[in-house]
CSV table of C-alpha atoms in Angstrom, one decimal:
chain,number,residue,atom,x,y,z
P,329,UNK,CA,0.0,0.0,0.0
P,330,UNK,CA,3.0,2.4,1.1
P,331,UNK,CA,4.4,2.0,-2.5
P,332,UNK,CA,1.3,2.8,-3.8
P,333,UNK,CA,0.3,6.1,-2.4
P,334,UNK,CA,4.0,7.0,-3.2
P,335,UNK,CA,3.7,6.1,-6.6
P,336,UNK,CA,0.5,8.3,-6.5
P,337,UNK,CA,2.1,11.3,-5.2
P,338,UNK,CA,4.8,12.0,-8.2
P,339,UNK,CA,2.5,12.0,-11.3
P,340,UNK,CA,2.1,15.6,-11.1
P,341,UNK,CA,3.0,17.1,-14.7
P,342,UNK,CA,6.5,19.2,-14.4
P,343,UNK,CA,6.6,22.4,-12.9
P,344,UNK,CA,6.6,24.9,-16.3
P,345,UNK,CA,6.9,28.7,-16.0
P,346,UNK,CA,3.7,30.2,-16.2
P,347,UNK,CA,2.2,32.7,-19.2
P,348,UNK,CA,-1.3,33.8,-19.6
P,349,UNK,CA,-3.4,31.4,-21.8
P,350,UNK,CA,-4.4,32.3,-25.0
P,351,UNK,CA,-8.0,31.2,-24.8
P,352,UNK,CA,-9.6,28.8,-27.4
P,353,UNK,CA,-13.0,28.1,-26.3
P,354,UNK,CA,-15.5,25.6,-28.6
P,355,UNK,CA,-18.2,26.3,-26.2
P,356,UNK,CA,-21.1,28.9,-26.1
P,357,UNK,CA,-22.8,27.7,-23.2
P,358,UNK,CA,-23.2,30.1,-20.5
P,359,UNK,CA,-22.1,27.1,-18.3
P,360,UNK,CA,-18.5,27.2,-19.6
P,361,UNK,CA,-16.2,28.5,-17.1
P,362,UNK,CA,-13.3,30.0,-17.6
P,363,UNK,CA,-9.7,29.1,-16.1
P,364,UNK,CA,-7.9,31.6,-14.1
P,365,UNK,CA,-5.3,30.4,-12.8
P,366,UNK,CA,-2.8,30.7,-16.2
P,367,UNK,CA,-1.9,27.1,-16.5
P,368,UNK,CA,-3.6,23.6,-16.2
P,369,UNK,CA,-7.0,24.2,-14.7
P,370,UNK,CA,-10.9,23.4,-15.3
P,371,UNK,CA,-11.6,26.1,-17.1
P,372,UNK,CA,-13.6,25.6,-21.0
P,373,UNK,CA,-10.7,27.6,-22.8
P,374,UNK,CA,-7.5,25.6,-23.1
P,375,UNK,CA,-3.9,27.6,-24.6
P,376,UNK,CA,-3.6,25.6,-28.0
P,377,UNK,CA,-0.3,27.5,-28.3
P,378,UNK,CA,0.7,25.3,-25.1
P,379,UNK,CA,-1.5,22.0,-24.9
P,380,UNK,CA,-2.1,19.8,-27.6
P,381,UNK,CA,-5.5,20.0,-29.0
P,382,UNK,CA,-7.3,16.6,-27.3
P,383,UNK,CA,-9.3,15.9,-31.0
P,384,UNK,CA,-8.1,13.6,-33.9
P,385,UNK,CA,-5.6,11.2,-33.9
P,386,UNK,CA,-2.5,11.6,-32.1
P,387,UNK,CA,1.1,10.6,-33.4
P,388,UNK,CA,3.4,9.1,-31.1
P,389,UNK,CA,6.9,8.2,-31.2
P,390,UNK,CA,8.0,5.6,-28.6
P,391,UNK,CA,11.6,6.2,-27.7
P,392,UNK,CA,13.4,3.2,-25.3
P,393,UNK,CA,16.1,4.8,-23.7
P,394,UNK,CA,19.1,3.2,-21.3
P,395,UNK,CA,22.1,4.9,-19.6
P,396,UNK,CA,26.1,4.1,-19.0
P,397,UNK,CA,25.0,3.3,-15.4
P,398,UNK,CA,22.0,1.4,-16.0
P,399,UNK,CA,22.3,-1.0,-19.9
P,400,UNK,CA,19.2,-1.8,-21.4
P,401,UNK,CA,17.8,-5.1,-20.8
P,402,UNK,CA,17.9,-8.1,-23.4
P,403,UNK,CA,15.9,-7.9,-26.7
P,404,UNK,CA,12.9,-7.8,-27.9
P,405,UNK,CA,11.4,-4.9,-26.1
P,406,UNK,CA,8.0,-6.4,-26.2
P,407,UNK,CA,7.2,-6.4,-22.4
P,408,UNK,CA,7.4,-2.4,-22.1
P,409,UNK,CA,5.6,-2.1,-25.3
P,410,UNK,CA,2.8,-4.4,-23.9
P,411,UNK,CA,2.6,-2.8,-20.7
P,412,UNK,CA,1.4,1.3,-22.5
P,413,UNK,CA,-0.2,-0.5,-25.7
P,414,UNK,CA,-3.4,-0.8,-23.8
P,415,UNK,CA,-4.0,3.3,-23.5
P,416,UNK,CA,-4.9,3.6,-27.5
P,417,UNK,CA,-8.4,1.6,-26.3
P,418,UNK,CA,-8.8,3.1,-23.0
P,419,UNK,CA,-8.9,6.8,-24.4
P,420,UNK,CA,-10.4,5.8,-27.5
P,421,UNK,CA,-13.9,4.1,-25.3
P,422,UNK,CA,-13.2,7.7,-23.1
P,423,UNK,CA,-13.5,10.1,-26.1
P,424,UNK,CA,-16.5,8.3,-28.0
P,425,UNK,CA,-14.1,7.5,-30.9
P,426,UNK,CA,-12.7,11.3,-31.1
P,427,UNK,CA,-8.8,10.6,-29.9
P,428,UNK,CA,-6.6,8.3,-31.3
P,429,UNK,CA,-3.4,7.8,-29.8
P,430,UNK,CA,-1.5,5.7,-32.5
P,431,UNK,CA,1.9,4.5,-30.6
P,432,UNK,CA,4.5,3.8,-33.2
P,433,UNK,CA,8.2,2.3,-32.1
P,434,UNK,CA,10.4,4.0,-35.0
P,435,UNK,CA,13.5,2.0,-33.1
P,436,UNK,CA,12.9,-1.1,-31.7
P,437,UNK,CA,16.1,-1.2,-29.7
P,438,UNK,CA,17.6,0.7,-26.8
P,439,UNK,CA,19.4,4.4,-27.9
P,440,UNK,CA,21.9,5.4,-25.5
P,441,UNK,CA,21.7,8.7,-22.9
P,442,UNK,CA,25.3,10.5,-23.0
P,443,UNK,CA,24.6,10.9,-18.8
P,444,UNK,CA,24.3,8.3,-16.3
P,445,UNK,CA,20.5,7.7,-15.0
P,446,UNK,CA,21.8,9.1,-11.7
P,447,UNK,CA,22.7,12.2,-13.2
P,448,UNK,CA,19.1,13.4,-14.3
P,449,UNK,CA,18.3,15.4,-10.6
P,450,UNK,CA,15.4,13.2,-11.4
P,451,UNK,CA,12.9,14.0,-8.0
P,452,UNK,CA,9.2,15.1,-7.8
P,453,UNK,CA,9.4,18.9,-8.4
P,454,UNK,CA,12.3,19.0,-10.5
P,455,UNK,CA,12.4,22.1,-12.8
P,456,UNK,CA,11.0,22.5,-15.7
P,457,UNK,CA,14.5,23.2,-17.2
P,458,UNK,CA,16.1,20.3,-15.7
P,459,UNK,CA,13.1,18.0,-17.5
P,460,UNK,CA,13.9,19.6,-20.9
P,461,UNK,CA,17.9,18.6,-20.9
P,462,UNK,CA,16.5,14.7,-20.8
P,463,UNK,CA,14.2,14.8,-23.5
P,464,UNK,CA,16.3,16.3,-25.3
P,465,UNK,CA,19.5,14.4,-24.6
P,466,UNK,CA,16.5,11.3,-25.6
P,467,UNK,CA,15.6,12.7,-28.6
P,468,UNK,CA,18.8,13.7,-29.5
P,469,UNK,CA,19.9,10.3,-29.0
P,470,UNK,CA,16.3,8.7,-30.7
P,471,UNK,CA,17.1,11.4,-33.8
P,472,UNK,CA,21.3,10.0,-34.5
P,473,UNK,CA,19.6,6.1,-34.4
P,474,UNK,CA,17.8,6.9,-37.1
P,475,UNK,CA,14.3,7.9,-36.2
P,476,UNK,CA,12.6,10.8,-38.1
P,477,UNK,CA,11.2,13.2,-35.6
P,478,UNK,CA,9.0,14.9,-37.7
P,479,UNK,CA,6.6,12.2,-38.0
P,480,UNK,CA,5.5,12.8,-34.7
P,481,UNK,CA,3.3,15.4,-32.3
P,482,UNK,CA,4.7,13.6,-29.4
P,483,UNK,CA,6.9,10.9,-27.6
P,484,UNK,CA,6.7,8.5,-25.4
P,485,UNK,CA,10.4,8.2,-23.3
P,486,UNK,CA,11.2,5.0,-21.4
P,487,UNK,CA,14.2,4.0,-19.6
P,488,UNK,CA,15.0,0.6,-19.0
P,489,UNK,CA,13.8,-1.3,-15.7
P,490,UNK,CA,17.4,-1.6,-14.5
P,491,UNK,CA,17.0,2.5,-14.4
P,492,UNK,CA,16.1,2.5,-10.5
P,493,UNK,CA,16.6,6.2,-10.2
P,494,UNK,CA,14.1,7.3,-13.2
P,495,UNK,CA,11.4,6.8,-10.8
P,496,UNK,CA,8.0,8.5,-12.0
P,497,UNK,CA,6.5,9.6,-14.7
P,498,UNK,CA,6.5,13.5,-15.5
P,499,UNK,CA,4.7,15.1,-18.9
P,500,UNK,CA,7.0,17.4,-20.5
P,501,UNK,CA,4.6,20.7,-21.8
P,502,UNK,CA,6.4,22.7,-24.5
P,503,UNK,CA,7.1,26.5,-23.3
P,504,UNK,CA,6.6,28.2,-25.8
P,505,UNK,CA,9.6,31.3,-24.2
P,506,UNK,CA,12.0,28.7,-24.6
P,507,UNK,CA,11.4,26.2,-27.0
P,508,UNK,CA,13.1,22.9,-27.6
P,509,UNK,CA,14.8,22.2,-30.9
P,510,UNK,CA,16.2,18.8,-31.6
P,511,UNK,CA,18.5,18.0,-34.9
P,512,UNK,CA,16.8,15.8,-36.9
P,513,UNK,CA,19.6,14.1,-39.3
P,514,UNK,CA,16.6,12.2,-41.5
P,515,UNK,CA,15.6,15.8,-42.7
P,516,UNK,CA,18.0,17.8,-42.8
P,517,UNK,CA,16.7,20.1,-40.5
P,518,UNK,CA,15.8,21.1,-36.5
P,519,UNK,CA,12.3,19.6,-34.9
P,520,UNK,CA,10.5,21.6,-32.6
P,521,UNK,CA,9.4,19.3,-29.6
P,522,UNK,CA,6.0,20.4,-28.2
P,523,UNK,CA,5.1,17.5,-25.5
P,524,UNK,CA,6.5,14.3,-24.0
P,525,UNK,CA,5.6,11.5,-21.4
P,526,UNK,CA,9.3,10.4,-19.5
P,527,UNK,CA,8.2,7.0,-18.1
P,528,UNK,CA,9.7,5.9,-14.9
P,529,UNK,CA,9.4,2.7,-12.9
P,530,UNK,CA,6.1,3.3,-12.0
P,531,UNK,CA,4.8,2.3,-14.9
P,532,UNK,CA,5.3,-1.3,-14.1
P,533,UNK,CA,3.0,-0.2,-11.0
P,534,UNK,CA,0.1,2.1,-12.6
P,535,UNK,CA,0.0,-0.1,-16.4
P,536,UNK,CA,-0.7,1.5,-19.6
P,537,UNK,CA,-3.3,3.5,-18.0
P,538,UNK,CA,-0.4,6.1,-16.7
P,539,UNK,CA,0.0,6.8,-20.2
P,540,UNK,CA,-3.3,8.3,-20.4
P,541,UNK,CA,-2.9,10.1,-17.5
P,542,UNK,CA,0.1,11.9,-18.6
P,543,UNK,CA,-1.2,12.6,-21.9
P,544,UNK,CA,-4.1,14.4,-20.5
P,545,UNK,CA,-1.6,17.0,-19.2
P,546,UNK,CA,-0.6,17.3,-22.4
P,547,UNK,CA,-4.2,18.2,-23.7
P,548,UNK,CA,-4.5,20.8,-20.9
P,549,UNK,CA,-5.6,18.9,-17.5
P,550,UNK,CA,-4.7,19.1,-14.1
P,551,UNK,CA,-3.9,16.8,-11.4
P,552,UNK,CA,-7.3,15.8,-9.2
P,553,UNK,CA,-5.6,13.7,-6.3
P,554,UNK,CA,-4.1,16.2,-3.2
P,555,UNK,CA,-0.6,17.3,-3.6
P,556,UNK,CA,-1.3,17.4,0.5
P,557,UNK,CA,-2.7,15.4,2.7
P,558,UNK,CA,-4.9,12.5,1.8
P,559,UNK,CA,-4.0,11.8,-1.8
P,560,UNK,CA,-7.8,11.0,-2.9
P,561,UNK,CA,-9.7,13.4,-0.5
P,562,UNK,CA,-11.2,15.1,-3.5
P,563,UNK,CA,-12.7,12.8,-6.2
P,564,UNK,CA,-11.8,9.0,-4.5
P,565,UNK,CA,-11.7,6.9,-7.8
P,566,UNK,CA,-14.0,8.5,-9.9
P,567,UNK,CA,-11.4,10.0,-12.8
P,568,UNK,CA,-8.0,8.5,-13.8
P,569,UNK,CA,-6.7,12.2,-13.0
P,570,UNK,CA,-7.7,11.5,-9.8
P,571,UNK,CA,-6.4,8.1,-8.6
P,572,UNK,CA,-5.4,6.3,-11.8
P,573,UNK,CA,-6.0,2.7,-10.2
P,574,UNK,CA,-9.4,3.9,-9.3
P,575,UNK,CA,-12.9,1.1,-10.2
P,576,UNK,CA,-13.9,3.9,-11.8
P,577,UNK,CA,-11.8,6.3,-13.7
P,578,UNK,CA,-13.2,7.4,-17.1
P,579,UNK,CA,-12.9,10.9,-16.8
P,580,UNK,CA,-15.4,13.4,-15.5
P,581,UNK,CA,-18.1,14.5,-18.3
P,582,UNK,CA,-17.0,18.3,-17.8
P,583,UNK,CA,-13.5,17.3,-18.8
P,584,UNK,CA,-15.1,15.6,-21.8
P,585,UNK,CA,-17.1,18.5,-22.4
P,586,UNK,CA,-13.6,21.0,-21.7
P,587,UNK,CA,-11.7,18.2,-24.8
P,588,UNK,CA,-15.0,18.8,-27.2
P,589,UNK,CA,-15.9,14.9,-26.9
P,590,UNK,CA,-19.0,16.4,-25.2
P,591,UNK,CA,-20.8,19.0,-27.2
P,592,UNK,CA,-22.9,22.2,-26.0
P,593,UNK,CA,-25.9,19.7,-26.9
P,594,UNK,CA,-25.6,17.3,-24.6
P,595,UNK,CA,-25.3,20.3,-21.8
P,596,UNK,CA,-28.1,21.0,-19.5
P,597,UNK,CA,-27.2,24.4,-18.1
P,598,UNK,CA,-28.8,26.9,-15.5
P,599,UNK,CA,-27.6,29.9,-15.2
P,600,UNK,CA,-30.7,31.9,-14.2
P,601,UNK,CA,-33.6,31.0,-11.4
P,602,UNK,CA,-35.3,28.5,-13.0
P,603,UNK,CA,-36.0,24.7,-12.9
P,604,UNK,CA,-35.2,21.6,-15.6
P,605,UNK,CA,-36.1,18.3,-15.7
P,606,UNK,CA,-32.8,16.5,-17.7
P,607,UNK,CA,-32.7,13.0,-18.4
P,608,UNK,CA,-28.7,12.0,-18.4
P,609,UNK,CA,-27.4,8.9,-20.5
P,610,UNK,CA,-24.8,7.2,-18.7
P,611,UNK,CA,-21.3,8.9,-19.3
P,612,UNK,CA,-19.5,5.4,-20.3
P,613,UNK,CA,-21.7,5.5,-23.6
P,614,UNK,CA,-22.0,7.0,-27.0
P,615,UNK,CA,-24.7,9.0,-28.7
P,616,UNK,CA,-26.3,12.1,-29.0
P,617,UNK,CA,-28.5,12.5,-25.2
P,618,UNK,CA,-27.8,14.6,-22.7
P,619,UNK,CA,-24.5,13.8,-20.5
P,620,UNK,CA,-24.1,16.9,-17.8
P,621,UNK,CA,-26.9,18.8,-15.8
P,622,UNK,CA,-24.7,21.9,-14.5
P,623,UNK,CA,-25.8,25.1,-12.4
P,624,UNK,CA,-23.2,27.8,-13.0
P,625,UNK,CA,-22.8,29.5,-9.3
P,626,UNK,CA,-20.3,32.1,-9.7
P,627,UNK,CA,-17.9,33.2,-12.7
P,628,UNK,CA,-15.7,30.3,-11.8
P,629,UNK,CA,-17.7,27.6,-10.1
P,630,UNK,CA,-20.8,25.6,-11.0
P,631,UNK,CA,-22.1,22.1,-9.4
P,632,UNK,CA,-22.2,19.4,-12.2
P,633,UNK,CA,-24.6,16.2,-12.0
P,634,UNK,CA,-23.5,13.3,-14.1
P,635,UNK,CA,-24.6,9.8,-14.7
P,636,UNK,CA,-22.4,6.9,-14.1
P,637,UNK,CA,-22.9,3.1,-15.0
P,638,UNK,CA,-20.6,0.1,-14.6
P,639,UNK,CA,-19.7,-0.1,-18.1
P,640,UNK,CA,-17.0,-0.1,-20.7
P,641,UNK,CA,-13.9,1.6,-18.8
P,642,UNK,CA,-15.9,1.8,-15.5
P,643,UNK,CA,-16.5,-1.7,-15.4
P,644,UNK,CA,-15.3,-2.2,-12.0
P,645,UNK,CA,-17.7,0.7,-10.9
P,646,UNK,CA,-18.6,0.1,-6.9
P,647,UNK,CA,-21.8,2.3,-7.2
P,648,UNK,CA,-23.4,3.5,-9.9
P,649,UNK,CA,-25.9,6.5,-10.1
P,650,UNK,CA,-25.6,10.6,-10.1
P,651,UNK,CA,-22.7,11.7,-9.2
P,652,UNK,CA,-22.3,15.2,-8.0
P,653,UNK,CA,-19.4,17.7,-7.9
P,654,UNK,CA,-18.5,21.1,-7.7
P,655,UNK,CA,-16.0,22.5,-10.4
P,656,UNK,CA,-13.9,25.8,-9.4
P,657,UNK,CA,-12.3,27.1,-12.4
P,658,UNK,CA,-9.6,29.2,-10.3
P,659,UNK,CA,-8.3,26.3,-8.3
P,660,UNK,CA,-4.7,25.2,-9.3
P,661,UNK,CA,-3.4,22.0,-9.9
P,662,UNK,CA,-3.3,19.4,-6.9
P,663,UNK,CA,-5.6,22.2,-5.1
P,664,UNK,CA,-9.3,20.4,-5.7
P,665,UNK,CA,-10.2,22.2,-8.9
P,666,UNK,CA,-13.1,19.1,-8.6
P,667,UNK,CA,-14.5,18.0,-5.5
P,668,UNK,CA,-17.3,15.5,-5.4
P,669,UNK,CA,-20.1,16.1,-3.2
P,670,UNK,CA,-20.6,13.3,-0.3
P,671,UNK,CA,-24.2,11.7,-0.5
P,672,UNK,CA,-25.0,11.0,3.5
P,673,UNK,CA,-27.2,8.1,2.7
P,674,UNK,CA,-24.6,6.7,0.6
P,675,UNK,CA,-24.1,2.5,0.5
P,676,UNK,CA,-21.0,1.8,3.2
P,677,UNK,CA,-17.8,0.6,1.1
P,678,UNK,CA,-17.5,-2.7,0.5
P,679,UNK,CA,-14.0,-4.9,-0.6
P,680,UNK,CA,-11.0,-2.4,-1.9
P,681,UNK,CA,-14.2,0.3,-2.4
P,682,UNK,CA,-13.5,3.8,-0.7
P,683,UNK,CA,-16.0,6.1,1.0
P,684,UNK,CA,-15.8,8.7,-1.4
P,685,UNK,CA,-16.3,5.7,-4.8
P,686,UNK,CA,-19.5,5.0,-3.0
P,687,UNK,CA,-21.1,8.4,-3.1
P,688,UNK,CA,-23.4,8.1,-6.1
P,689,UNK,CA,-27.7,10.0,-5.7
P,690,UNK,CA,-30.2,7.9,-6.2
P,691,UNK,CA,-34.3,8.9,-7.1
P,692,UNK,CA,-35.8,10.3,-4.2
P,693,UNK,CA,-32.4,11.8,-2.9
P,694,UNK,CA,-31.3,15.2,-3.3
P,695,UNK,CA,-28.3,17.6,-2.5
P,696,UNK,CA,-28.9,21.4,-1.7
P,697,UNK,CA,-26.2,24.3,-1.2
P,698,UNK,CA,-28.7,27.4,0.6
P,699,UNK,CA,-25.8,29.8,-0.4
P,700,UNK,CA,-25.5,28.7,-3.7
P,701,UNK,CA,-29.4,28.4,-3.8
P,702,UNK,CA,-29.0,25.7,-5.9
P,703,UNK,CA,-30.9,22.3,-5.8
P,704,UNK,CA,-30.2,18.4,-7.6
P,705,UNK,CA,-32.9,16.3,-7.1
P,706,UNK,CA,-32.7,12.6,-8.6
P,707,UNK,CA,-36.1,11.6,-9.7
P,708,UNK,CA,-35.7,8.0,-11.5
P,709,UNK,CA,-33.1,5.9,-12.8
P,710,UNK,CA,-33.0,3.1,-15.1
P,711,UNK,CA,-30.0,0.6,-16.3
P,712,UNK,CA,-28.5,3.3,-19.0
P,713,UNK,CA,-30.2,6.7,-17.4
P,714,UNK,CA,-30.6,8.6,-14.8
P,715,UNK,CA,-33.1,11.5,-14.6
P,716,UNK,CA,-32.4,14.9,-12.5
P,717,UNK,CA,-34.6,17.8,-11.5
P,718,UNK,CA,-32.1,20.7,-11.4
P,719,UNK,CA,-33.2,24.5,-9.6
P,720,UNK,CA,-31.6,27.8,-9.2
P,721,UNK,CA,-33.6,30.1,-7.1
């Protein structure tokens, strides 16, 4: 368990200096908050001149990497390869079909880092300058083996499992004040390198599902475990940003909606006093029904209702039902930017279940915030739906 919640605790995306966002907003809806806080947040806009636009098929080079120190292991490679291949499906069920993360290995062989593994400074916090000398020393070394960086929007960088000190697994997030150029010999030219994942040993722990974890930071997310305290005080299991080995961890429809995988259409939004009846397909399936019930509360906050099944990448669910949270578009990173909201007549957890992956509504239960004057009131629920009175007074 220990090596667990440690493992947990360094997936945080590298510390990048920080530049106001250039907004790019798909959504209308009065329900779209926007971020504050100038980097990763929950906030509709996302800085496509940082993050990598979530939609369309993703390119990505797969770089093994050893060290004088620490020699790659013996040929072939398949084991590491087999351990990530399984994130292409994962966020391919997430996104209804809309992301494609095609992994290619352009080198199926180890390329050599010119430092040993020890040398890297490689700790939870390191700088954001100190993460760009190893993918670049990587890509350097990928580029003089023969592979053609241009082919690819991103890379995927594992070390060898004899690498002890490469530990977690960091997302490197171009900056766009000091870019990173890498010689690319197969063109002639110099590649600009926008984003990276730099596996560590906890991959072996987490599975391929780490993979889409880190690339989310890459498409603009933030961390939803605690950087304090209990790691999983906020949302338990309920999104992989949260606690990636959580029963449930497709991600949460607002993040969805914030990608574009969930449209304005499929939005119920309050804004205004008033009172909707929204019937809510379950979030683990596809078509065109409504997915979110949100009441916006403040410029930066709004509680979301969602319904959740034991389906397709939330098999394992332990509950099922509405889930509620609150969304604050001005929290950072590690801070709570979600927080579900704790049903009191919630089922007690059972097995490896936790508290907070049993608090799912159910009809005839409600939650009400008298500040917010706000109101979610679950009326019926069925094996695909859930239907939710919503009122803003």
């Amino acid at each position: 368990m220990l090596v667990l919640v440690l493992a947990a605790a360094v997936l945080a995306l590298a510390v990048v200096p920080v530049q106001p966002a250039r907004g790019n907003n798909r959504s209308a809806s009065a329900c779209a908050l926007r971020g504050t806080t100038g980097y990763t947040d929950e906030g509709q806009q996302t800085d496509y001149a940082r993050f990598q636009d979530p939609i369309g098929t993703k390119r990505i080079g797969l770089i093994y990497v050893d060290f004088p120190d620490a020699g790659g292991t013996s040929l072939p490679l398949t084991s590491y390869y087999d351990t990530l291949k399984g994130a292409k499906d994962w966020m391919r069920n997430a996104s209804y079909g809309k992301t494609t993360l095609d992994i290619q290995v352009p080198y199926a062989n180890w390329v050599r880092m010119p430092k040993n593994s020890t040398a890297y400074n490689w700790e939870r916090g390191f700088s954001w300058s100190t993460h760009q000398v190893y993918v670049k020393d990587a890509l350097t070394a990928a580029a003089n083996a023969g592979v053609d960086l241009s082919r690819y929007d991103m890379f995927y960088v594992v070390p060898t499992a004899t690498a002890s000190a490469i530990k977690h697994s960091p997302t490197f997030v171009q900056d766009p004040a000091a870019p990173t150029w890498v010689r690319n010999p197969q063109t002639g030219s110099w590649v600009l390198i926008h984003w990276a994942v730099t596996f560590g040993q906890d991959m072996w722990t987490w599975g391929y599902k780490v993979a889409d974890h880190e690339t989310s930071h890459t498409f603009g997310l933030p961390d939803l475990y605690a950087f304090d305290g209990d790691l999983n005080q906020y949302v338990g299991g309920w999104d992989l940003m949260g606690r990636i080995s959580g029963p449930a961890p497709l991600y949460f429809g607002w993040q969805a909606w914030k990608f574009g995988w969930i449209t304005d259409s499929q939005v119920s939004c309050l804004d205004t006093a008033n009172t909707y009846s929204t019937t809510l397909t379950g979030l683990e399936y596809g078509g065109n029904g409504y997915r979110l019930a949100v009441i916006r509360t403040s410029p930066t906050t709004a509680y979301v209702a969602e319904s959740r099944k034991a389906a397709y990448n939330d098999s394992n669910a332990c509950a099922t039902g509405i889930v509620i949270y609150r969304v604050d578009t001005s929290v950072t990173t590690g801070r709570g930017p979600i927080r579900v909201v704790s049903n009191p007549n919630a089922a007690a957890p059972t097995g490896n279940c936790t508290t907070l992956d049993m608090q799912t509504w159910h009809p005839g239960q409600w939650f009400q915030d008298d500040t917010a004057r706000i109101r979610i009131y679950v009326n019926a629920s069925d094996a695909s739906t859930d239907t939710v009175w919503t009122y803003k007074w």
